Each structure stands twice: as C-alpha cells, then as structure tokens.
Short mmCIF file of C-alpha atoms and ligand atoms in Angstrom, two decimals:
data_model
loop_
_atom_site.label_atom_id
_atom_site.label_comp_id
_atom_site.label_asym_id
_atom_site.label_seq_id
_atom_site.Cartn_x
_atom_site.Cartn_y
_atom_site.Cartn_z
CA VAL A 1 98.81 74.75 134.15
CA LYS A 2 102.39 74.69 132.93
CA SER A 3 102.21 71.02 131.89
CA LEU A 4 98.93 71.65 130.07
CA HIS A 5 100.49 74.58 128.25
CA THR A 6 103.52 72.53 127.29
CA GLU A 7 101.28 69.77 125.95
CA LEU A 8 99.44 72.31 123.82
CA GLY A 9 102.78 73.65 122.66
CA LEU A 10 102.24 76.96 124.48
CA SER A 11 105.55 76.72 126.31
CA LEU A 12 105.43 79.18 129.15
CA ASP A 13 108.66 79.13 131.10
CA LYS A 14 108.98 79.44 134.91
CA GLU A 15 108.43 83.20 134.83
CA GLY A 16 105.36 82.86 132.60
CA ILE A 17 107.17 84.11 129.48
CA LYS A 18 105.79 82.79 126.21
CA VAL A 19 108.40 80.96 124.13
CA VAL A 20 108.13 81.21 120.34
CA GLU A 21 110.26 78.67 118.46
CA ILE A 22 111.46 79.59 114.98
CA VAL A 23 112.33 77.18 112.19
CA GLN A 24 113.68 79.34 109.38
CA PHE A 25 114.11 78.40 105.72
CA GLY A 26 116.70 80.60 104.01
CA VAL A 27 119.72 82.53 105.22
CA GLY A 28 120.15 84.86 102.27
CA LYS A 29 119.90 88.66 102.43
CA VAL A 30 116.56 88.77 104.24
CA GLY A 31 117.26 85.67 106.36
CA LYS A 32 120.58 87.02 107.66
CA SER A 33 119.06 90.44 108.38
CA LEU A 34 116.26 88.75 110.32
CA ILE A 35 118.73 86.80 112.45
CA LYS A 36 120.71 89.99 113.20
CA LEU A 37 117.53 91.86 114.04
CA ILE A 38 116.27 89.14 116.39
CA LEU A 39 119.68 88.93 118.10
CA SER A 40 119.66 92.67 118.71
CA GLU A 41 115.99 93.02 119.72
CA ARG A 42 115.09 89.88 121.60
CA LYS A 43 116.02 91.06 125.09
CA ARG A 44 113.86 94.15 124.68
CA ILE A 45 111.01 92.08 123.20
CA GLU A 46 111.19 89.65 126.09
CA LYS A 47 111.09 92.49 128.63
CA GLU A 48 108.35 94.51 126.97
CA GLU A 49 106.18 91.77 125.47
CA ARG A 50 107.00 88.75 127.62
CA ILE A 51 107.69 86.79 124.44
CA ARG A 52 110.99 84.91 124.10
CA ILE A 53 112.06 84.18 120.53
CA VAL A 54 114.33 81.15 120.19
CA TYR A 55 115.68 79.46 117.07
CA ARG A 56 115.03 75.73 116.69
CA GLY A 57 116.00 75.23 113.07
CA LEU A 58 117.82 76.85 110.15
CA LEU A 59 117.65 75.39 106.66
CA ARG A 60 119.39 76.16 103.40
CA SER A 61 118.89 74.43 100.00
CA ASN A 62 120.89 71.38 100.96
CA SER A 63 121.98 71.66 104.56
CA TYR A 64 120.44 72.36 107.94
CA VAL A 65 120.73 72.44 111.70
CA LEU A 66 117.81 71.56 114.00
CA GLY A 67 117.01 71.63 117.71
CA GLU A 68 118.66 73.58 120.52
CA GLU A 69 122.02 73.44 118.73
CA THR A 70 120.60 76.02 116.25
CA GLU A 71 121.12 78.83 118.79
CA LYS A 72 124.89 78.22 118.70
CA TYR A 73 124.93 78.80 114.92
CA ILE A 74 122.77 81.90 115.31
CA LYS A 75 124.99 83.49 117.92
CA GLU A 76 128.14 82.76 115.92
CA GLU A 77 126.39 83.79 112.67
CA ASN A 78 127.76 80.57 111.21
CA PHE A 79 125.71 79.41 108.26
CA ASN A 80 127.69 76.32 107.32
CA PHE A 81 125.35 73.72 108.70
CA PRO A 82 126.43 70.23 109.74
CA LYS A 83 123.63 68.10 108.26
CA LYS A 84 123.13 67.55 104.54
CA GLY A 85 119.85 66.97 102.67
CA LYS A 86 116.29 67.57 103.88
CA PRO A 87 115.31 67.06 107.53
CA ASP A 88 112.32 65.41 109.20
CA LEU A 89 110.29 68.29 110.62
CA SER A 90 107.41 66.25 112.10
CA GLU A 91 108.43 67.09 115.66
CA PHE A 92 107.83 70.85 115.01
CA ILE A 93 104.72 70.59 112.88
CA ARG A 94 102.41 69.78 115.76
CA LYS A 95 103.62 72.50 118.11
CA ARG A 96 101.41 75.55 118.45
CA ASN A 97 104.34 77.75 119.41
CA THR A 98 106.43 76.93 116.33
CA VAL A 99 106.66 79.55 113.59
CA PHE A 100 107.99 78.31 110.25
CA VAL A 101 109.62 81.28 108.51
CA ASP A 102 110.11 81.05 104.76
CA VAL A 103 112.59 83.68 103.55
CA THR A 104 113.75 81.69 100.54
CA ASN A 105 113.09 82.27 96.86
CA SER A 106 112.11 78.61 96.43
CA ASP A 107 108.75 77.16 95.46
CA GLU A 108 109.47 73.94 97.35
CA ILE A 109 108.47 75.19 100.81
CA THR A 110 104.71 75.60 100.22
CA ASP A 111 103.76 71.97 101.00
CA ILE A 112 105.73 72.06 104.25
CA LEU A 113 103.95 75.27 105.29
CA ILE A 114 100.52 73.81 104.42
CA ASP A 115 101.27 70.67 106.42
CA ALA A 116 102.49 72.67 109.42
CA LEU A 117 99.52 75.05 109.33
CA LYS A 118 97.08 72.12 109.06
CA HIS A 119 98.55 70.60 112.22
CA GLY A 120 98.39 73.84 114.21
CA ALA A 121 101.91 75.29 113.84
CA ASN A 122 102.24 78.78 112.33
CA ALA A 123 104.02 80.36 109.38
CA VAL A 124 105.36 83.68 108.12
CA THR A 125 106.76 84.29 104.66
CA SER A 126 108.29 87.02 102.51
CA ASN A 127 108.34 84.59 99.58
CA LYS A 128 105.65 85.43 97.01
CA LYS A 129 105.95 82.02 95.33
CA ASN A 130 103.88 80.45 98.13
CA LEU A 131 100.94 82.71 97.36
CA VAL A 132 100.79 82.69 93.56
CA LYS A 133 100.20 78.99 93.02
CA SER A 134 96.60 77.87 92.45
CA PHE A 135 93.77 79.60 94.32
CA LYS A 136 93.16 76.30 96.11
CA ILE A 137 96.70 76.35 97.52
CA PHE A 138 96.29 80.01 98.50
CA LYS A 139 93.17 79.03 100.46
CA SER A 140 94.93 76.06 102.12
CA LEU A 141 97.52 78.50 103.44
CA THR A 142 95.22 81.32 104.48
CA ASP A 143 92.27 79.32 105.89
CA SER A 144 94.27 76.95 108.05
CA LYS A 145 94.28 76.00 111.71
CA GLY A 146 97.63 77.71 112.39
CA LYS A 147 98.30 81.43 111.94
CA PHE A 148 99.81 82.58 108.66
CA TYR A 149 101.08 86.09 107.86
CA PHE A 150 102.74 87.33 104.70
CA GLU A 151 102.73 91.13 105.02
CA THR A 152 106.17 91.51 103.36
CA THR A 153 105.22 89.78 100.09
CA VAL A 154 103.75 93.10 98.88
CA GLY A 155 105.53 96.36 99.72
CA ALA A 156 108.09 94.84 102.15
CA SER A 157 107.28 96.49 105.50
CA LEU A 158 104.78 99.05 104.17
CA PRO A 159 101.46 98.22 105.88
CA VAL A 160 99.56 97.29 102.73
CA ILE A 161 97.99 93.89 103.44
CA LYS A 162 97.05 94.74 107.03
CA THR A 163 95.43 97.99 105.89
CA LEU A 164 93.29 96.12 103.34
CA LEU A 165 92.28 93.55 105.96
CA ASN A 166 91.54 96.26 108.55
CA LEU A 167 89.31 98.10 106.08
CA MET A 168 87.47 94.93 105.07
CA GLU A 169 86.87 93.66 108.60
CA THR A 170 84.88 96.80 109.43
CA GLY A 171 82.58 96.14 106.47
CA ASP A 172 84.22 98.49 103.97
CA LYS A 173 84.40 97.25 100.37
CA ILE A 174 87.59 97.58 98.34
CA LYS A 175 86.54 98.99 94.97
CA ARG A 176 89.88 99.61 93.30
CA ILE A 177 93.62 99.35 93.95
CA VAL A 178 96.01 101.25 91.71
CA SER A 179 99.64 100.65 92.59
CA LEU A 180 103.30 100.58 91.69
CA PRO A 181 104.52 97.74 93.92
CA SER A 182 108.16 97.62 92.81
CA GLY A 183 111.10 99.58 94.20
CA SER A 184 113.43 98.65 91.35
CA LEU A 185 111.00 99.69 88.61
CA SER A 186 110.08 102.86 90.48
CA PHE A 187 113.81 103.70 90.54
CA ILE A 188 114.49 102.83 86.89
CA PHE A 189 111.40 104.63 85.53
CA HIS A 190 112.07 107.70 87.70
CA HIS A 191 115.33 108.12 85.81
CA LEU A 192 113.86 107.24 82.38
CA ASN A 193 111.21 109.90 82.93
CA ARG A 194 113.95 112.47 83.47
CA GLY A 195 115.75 111.58 80.26
CA LYS A 196 118.33 109.04 81.44
CA ASP A 197 119.02 106.27 78.95
CA ILE A 198 117.54 102.89 79.79
CA ALA A 199 120.91 101.07 79.86
CA GLU A 200 122.35 103.67 82.26
CA ALA A 201 119.24 103.62 84.47
CA ILE A 202 119.41 99.83 84.79
CA GLU A 203 123.12 99.91 85.56
CA LEU A 204 122.63 102.59 88.22
CA ALA A 205 119.79 100.56 89.81
CA MET A 206 122.02 97.47 89.83
CA LYS A 207 124.92 99.39 91.37
CA LEU A 208 122.73 100.68 94.18
CA GLY A 209 121.30 97.22 94.87
CA TYR A 210 117.73 97.99 93.74
CA THR A 211 117.40 95.08 91.30
CA GLU A 212 117.42 91.29 91.38
CA PRO A 213 120.82 89.81 90.39
CA ASN A 214 119.40 89.54 86.86
CA PRO A 215 117.72 92.95 86.27
CA MET A 216 115.56 91.46 83.51
CA ASP A 217 113.60 89.67 86.25
CA ASP A 218 112.47 93.13 87.37
CA LEU A 219 112.12 94.68 83.94
CA LYS A 220 109.84 91.94 82.60
CA GLY A 221 107.25 92.92 85.23
CA THR A 222 106.64 89.41 86.63
CA ASP A 223 107.30 90.61 90.19
CA ILE A 224 104.49 93.20 89.84
CA LEU A 225 102.30 90.50 88.29
CA ARG A 226 102.78 88.25 91.34
CA LYS A 227 102.09 91.07 93.81
CA THR A 228 98.97 92.00 91.85
CA LEU A 229 97.65 88.45 92.13
CA ILE A 230 98.30 88.42 95.89
CA LEU A 231 96.47 91.75 96.36
CA ALA A 232 93.55 90.61 94.21
CA ARG A 233 93.20 87.37 96.16
CA ILE A 234 93.34 89.21 99.49
CA ILE A 235 90.39 91.35 98.49
CA GLY A 236 88.41 88.25 97.56
CA LYS A 237 88.99 87.63 93.86
CA LYS A 238 89.17 83.94 93.04
CA ILE A 239 91.66 84.32 90.26
CA GLU A 240 94.72 82.58 88.84
CA LEU A 241 97.92 84.12 87.49
CA SER A 242 96.78 83.48 83.90
CA HIS A 243 93.66 85.63 84.45
CA VAL A 244 95.72 88.81 84.92
CA ASP A 245 95.83 90.98 81.81
CA PHE A 246 99.60 91.20 81.44
CA GLU A 247 102.25 91.27 78.77
CA GLU A 248 105.91 91.20 79.77
CA PHE A 249 107.40 94.73 79.43
CA VAL A 250 110.51 93.18 77.83
CA LYS A 251 111.17 89.70 76.48
CA SER A 252 114.97 89.38 76.78
CA ASN A 253 116.28 87.03 79.45
CA SER A 254 119.59 88.78 80.06
CA LEU A 255 120.84 92.37 80.09
CA GLU A 256 123.32 91.45 77.35
CA ASP A 257 120.58 90.14 75.05
CA PHE A 258 118.45 93.19 75.83
CA LYS A 259 121.29 95.54 74.90
CA LYS A 260 121.98 93.66 71.68
CA GLY A 261 118.39 93.59 70.40
CA GLU A 262 115.27 94.79 72.14
CA ILE A 263 116.70 97.97 73.67
CA GLY A 264 115.97 100.12 70.60
CA ILE A 265 112.28 99.18 70.45
CA PHE A 266 111.89 99.66 74.20
CA ARG A 267 113.62 103.06 74.10
CA ASP A 268 111.35 104.24 71.25
CA ARG A 269 108.24 103.02 73.05
CA ILE A 270 109.12 104.82 76.30
CA ASN A 271 110.16 108.02 74.51
CA LYS A 272 106.86 108.11 72.62
CA MET A 273 104.87 107.60 75.84
CA ARG A 274 106.93 110.25 77.63
CA GLU A 275 105.66 112.93 75.25
CA SER A 276 102.44 113.04 77.31
CA GLY A 277 103.81 112.68 80.88
CA PHE A 278 105.72 110.28 83.13
CA VAL A 279 105.68 106.55 82.39
CA TYR A 280 105.33 103.97 85.18
CA PRO A 281 104.44 100.27 85.38
CA VAL A 282 101.07 100.04 87.09
CA SER A 283 98.93 97.37 88.65
CA ARG A 284 95.16 97.94 88.49
CA ILE A 285 92.55 95.85 90.28
CA GLU A 286 88.97 96.93 89.74
CA GLY A 287 85.86 94.76 89.46
CA ARG A 288 86.69 91.95 87.08
CA LYS A 289 89.64 93.83 85.60
CA VAL A 290 93.07 92.86 86.93
CA LYS A 291 95.80 94.38 84.82
CA VAL A 292 99.52 95.14 84.81
CA SER A 293 100.80 97.55 82.16
CA LEU A 294 102.84 100.66 81.40
CA GLU A 295 100.85 103.89 81.74
CA VAL A 296 101.46 107.62 81.37
CA PHE A 297 100.69 110.04 84.22
CA GLY A 298 100.25 113.81 84.11
CA LYS A 299 101.37 116.46 86.61
CA ASN A 300 98.28 116.12 88.82
CA SER A 301 98.80 112.42 89.45
CA GLU A 302 100.22 110.93 92.65
CA PHE A 303 102.60 108.92 90.45
CA TYR A 304 104.13 112.05 88.95
CA ASN A 305 105.86 113.05 92.18
CA LEU A 306 107.18 109.64 93.24
CA LYS A 307 110.73 109.68 94.59
CA PRO A 308 113.18 107.12 93.13
CA GLY A 309 112.43 103.67 94.54
CA GLU A 310 109.11 104.58 96.16
CA ASN A 311 106.18 102.17 95.97
CA ILE A 312 102.66 103.59 95.95
CA PHE A 313 99.25 102.06 96.65
CA LEU A 314 96.01 103.99 96.09
CA ILE A 315 93.15 102.14 97.74
CA TYR A 316 89.61 103.22 96.78
CA THR A 317 86.81 101.78 98.90
CA LYS A 318 83.09 102.28 99.48
CA ARG A 319 84.00 104.74 102.27
CA TYR A 320 87.15 106.22 100.73
CA ASN A 321 85.62 106.58 97.30
CA LYS A 322 86.90 109.97 96.08
CA ASN A 323 90.07 110.42 98.09
CA PRO A 324 91.75 107.05 98.35
CA VAL A 325 93.82 105.70 101.22
CA ILE A 326 97.40 106.24 100.03
CA ILE A 327 100.35 104.15 101.19
CA LYS A 328 103.70 105.31 99.87
CA GLY A 329 107.33 104.64 100.71
CA ILE A 330 110.37 102.50 100.10
CA GLY A 331 109.13 98.94 99.70
CA ALA A 332 112.23 96.76 99.42
CA GLY A 333 115.57 96.01 101.04
CA PRO A 334 116.70 93.21 103.35
CA LEU A 335 116.49 95.13 106.64
CA ILE A 336 113.02 96.61 106.17
CA THR A 337 111.77 93.28 104.84
CA ALA A 338 113.26 91.48 107.86
CA SER A 339 111.58 93.99 110.18
CA GLY A 340 108.24 93.24 108.53
CA VAL A 341 108.85 89.51 108.98
CA LEU A 342 109.70 90.05 112.65
CA SER A 343 106.52 92.08 113.08
CA ASP A 344 104.50 89.13 111.67
CA ILE A 345 106.31 86.72 114.05
CA LEU A 346 105.48 88.96 117.02
CA ARG A 347 101.85 89.16 115.93
CA ILE A 348 101.71 85.37 116.10
CA GLY A 349 103.51 85.43 119.46
CA ARG A 350 100.80 87.70 120.86
CA GLU A 351 97.95 85.68 119.39
CA ILE A 352 98.89 82.13 120.36
N1 NAP B 401 115.56 91.31 99.32
C1 NAP B 401 114.46 92.06 99.45
O1 NAP B 401 114.52 93.27 99.55
C2 NAP B 401 113.10 91.41 99.50
C3 NAP B 401 111.93 92.19 99.74
C4 NAP B 401 110.68 91.56 99.85
C5 NAP B 401 110.59 90.20 99.66
N2 NAP B 401 111.74 89.47 99.39
C6 NAP B 401 111.61 88.03 99.19
O2 NAP B 401 112.24 87.37 100.29
C7 NAP B 401 112.81 86.12 99.86
C8 NAP B 401 114.29 86.08 100.22
O3 NAP B 401 114.97 87.10 99.52
P1 NAP B 401 116.57 87.25 99.62
O4 NAP B 401 116.88 88.53 98.92
O5 NAP B 401 116.99 87.05 101.02
O6 NAP B 401 117.05 85.99 98.74
P2 NAP B 401 118.51 85.31 98.67
O7 NAP B 401 119.53 86.26 99.22
O8 NAP B 401 118.66 84.83 97.27
O9 NAP B 401 118.44 84.06 99.68
C9 NAP B 401 117.71 82.92 99.42
C10 NAP B 401 117.99 81.88 100.52
O10 NAP B 401 117.05 80.80 100.36
C11 NAP B 401 117.73 79.56 100.53
N3 NAP B 401 116.99 78.48 99.85
C12 NAP B 401 116.72 78.33 98.53
N4 NAP B 401 116.00 77.21 98.31
C13 NAP B 401 115.80 76.63 99.52
C14 NAP B 401 115.15 75.44 99.97
N5 NAP B 401 114.54 74.62 99.12
N6 NAP B 401 115.17 75.15 101.30
C15 NAP B 401 115.78 75.98 102.20
N7 NAP B 401 116.43 77.12 101.83
C16 NAP B 401 116.44 77.44 100.51
C17 NAP B 401 119.09 79.82 99.95
O11 NAP B 401 120.00 78.84 100.47
P3 NAP B 401 121.33 78.38 99.65
O12 NAP B 401 122.26 79.54 99.76
O13 NAP B 401 121.79 77.18 100.38
O14 NAP B 401 120.87 78.09 98.24
C18 NAP B 401 119.37 81.24 100.50
O15 NAP B 401 119.85 81.14 101.82
C19 NAP B 401 112.54 86.04 98.34
O16 NAP B 401 111.37 85.26 98.12
C20 NAP B 401 112.29 87.50 97.94
O17 NAP B 401 111.45 87.62 96.81
C21 NAP B 401 112.96 90.03 99.33
#
C-alpha cells in the first residue's frame, strides 16, 4: 500500500502520517509569517491531524532553494537563497501531495499554478493577480484536476469565499453582495467621516501599517475592484475586469502628486457627500450590475458603525433575502492572512 501511495504522490510515512510538501513563492510579509506559523504549529498539526507539513522549495524573484535542503533555510529563517534565476519545477508538478503556495505580488506565477493543477498538484494563493486575469484563466485555475484554494484573496482570513460556496452548494442563490473589502480604506474613511483631513488620515494609516507602500494604490480603489471581480466570478458571473462599473477614486500616482494637485477636489467631494451621512467605498454585485463607487450611508446602515479597518460583507440570498448574512472584521495583516493560507493548505491536506 505504501509503495502505491508513494507512486500516487500520497506519501504516507511509516506511521501512516500524510506528508504535504510545500513549494512557496514569496517570502515577503505574508510569506515570512506563514513560515513562522508553520514552524510553531506543525508539531500540533501532526499530532492532531496526522498531517506533516514539510517545505520542499522557497522562491523569490530571482533566487531559490529546492528539495530537502529547503528545511534548513526555513529553520534558520535564512532567506538568502543559493541558486539564482528560475528553477525547473517539473519534479513537483506531478505529485499529488505538493502544494504550490503563491504569496507574491507577481503576475508571473499563474502559468506555473495552472500547469501544476493540470498535472494533479495543488495550489493556494493570497495573490489576487492570479484570479483577475481573463475568465478563461480563472476557469483553468478553479476547474482543474488539483485542488486550488484562495480564501485570503478577499477579506484575508474572514470566511467570505467559503461562506458563499457553502450557501451555493446547498442550492441557495446569491442575489446581492454589498461590501467594503478593504482594511486600509475602511480605516482612512472612518477618520474622514469624523472630520480628519485626508492628508492626515492617509499618513496615520501609513504609520499604522494599514496601507500598501504607496498609499495611492489603496486610494485609487483598484484593490476593491479586483476583489469585486473575484467575488462576482465565484458566484457565477462570467465577467472581465473591464465590465465592472468603476472609476478610480483618485488619479494621482503618488502621495506627493496628490497633495500638490488633486487633494482639494477630493476634499470638496468628500465634504459635500458627508453632509448626508458617512462616506465609504462600496462594492455592489447584483444581477448584471457590478459596481465599485463611493456611497453615503445613514445612521441605520451597517456601514455607519464600522470600526476603523473593519471589512464588511452583506450577502443577500434567496433564503437570506431580508436579513443578509453579515461577515465583518479586520480583513488584512500578514499574520491573519498567513493563518488563512495555512487553513487552505490544511484543507488540501485533509482532502488528498
Ligand atoms: N499583507 C497583507 O496583509 C495581505 C493581505 C491579503 C492578501 N495579501 C496578498 O498577499 C501577497 C503577498 O503580500 P506581502 O504583503 O507579503 O507582499 P511583499 O511583502 O511585497 O512580498 C512579496 C514577495 O514576493 C516575492 N516575489 C515577487 N515576484 C516573484 C516571483 N516572480 N517569483 C517568486 N517570488 C516573487 C518577493 O521576492 P523578492 O523580495 O525577491 O522580490 C517577496 O518575497 C500579495 O499578493 C498581497 O496582495 C496581502
């Protein structure tokens, strides 16, 4: 039985423990947190779940380590890898117990994931770029032979995608999703709504680590746009990024440019909107309408009472038609994202 399992890539060791081999792309904030988390939890996981997680590859933009040697780098938390360039991964692609983990911000990993999934290996990603390419690519990833999970691409470790899938698999129909899927914008707009100046709110968000290195990447709204497309595709809409009704909230590419020019117009726009309530960026998916825009909410709205940094998802379905399913909480940060990635890895470990 053991040799048959090994051939199928279902490496069970002598004690019958299932071995899951990880090849991880990216050792940035999320990647490092994931390594730390696995180092601290793997003994418990092995005891409770009879799943042993081992590292068999770590890759950065231009360097890597592969094979059993990877464990040495993990344990020493040494991320200066010996080999330069891009490796040959064919040995891992055919193994059913390999999980390719993409925690990069690159759009170059998608083809590798598709190839691996087609050959029966598995993949987990927190990187939205894999899921916002053409609908055809989205389908190649999600309808493949191997298992593919991407829970953390929307809402970090808030259970958003799995809740949608759970509702749909029992025959419920998702009618509408209204959400604020951005911790940084939730934080910034919380303070704008209470009278803080936009420049100060951005600087505070940057200081507390809520934003991307360039805060304009958050303020433009493209992150919400991507998450909206992922949610829409999950609930069955065959749409492309260009089909979303969206206009960037700001046009400037740097905070300096924003402060020099556009800030005045933006300030006036928000102040005018604030006369009738609290302003938040919102993603709406309903029927054929998929839209990302700034909206005003009154006192009775769920958005009105959001705490700084909180994401919110209101899911209206055939069964939950008046009172939606509400998922709310902090939806960003390296550690909670890494814990969501680990949860997806364990799901694969249990299923293979
Ligand atoms: N941070 C969060 O709270 C959060 C929450 C949810 C989702 N995410 C998503 O998770 C991903 C990782 O975020 P992060 O904050 O950890 O980013 P990060 O700190 O910028 O790290 C990115 C890592 O990716 C590596 N990388 C880039 N291109 C690569 C390539 N072609 N091949 C292999 N490695 C490559 C970089 O390596 P080099 O250093 O060698 O360039 C770096 O180690 C992003 O897609 C992000 O949107 C993040």
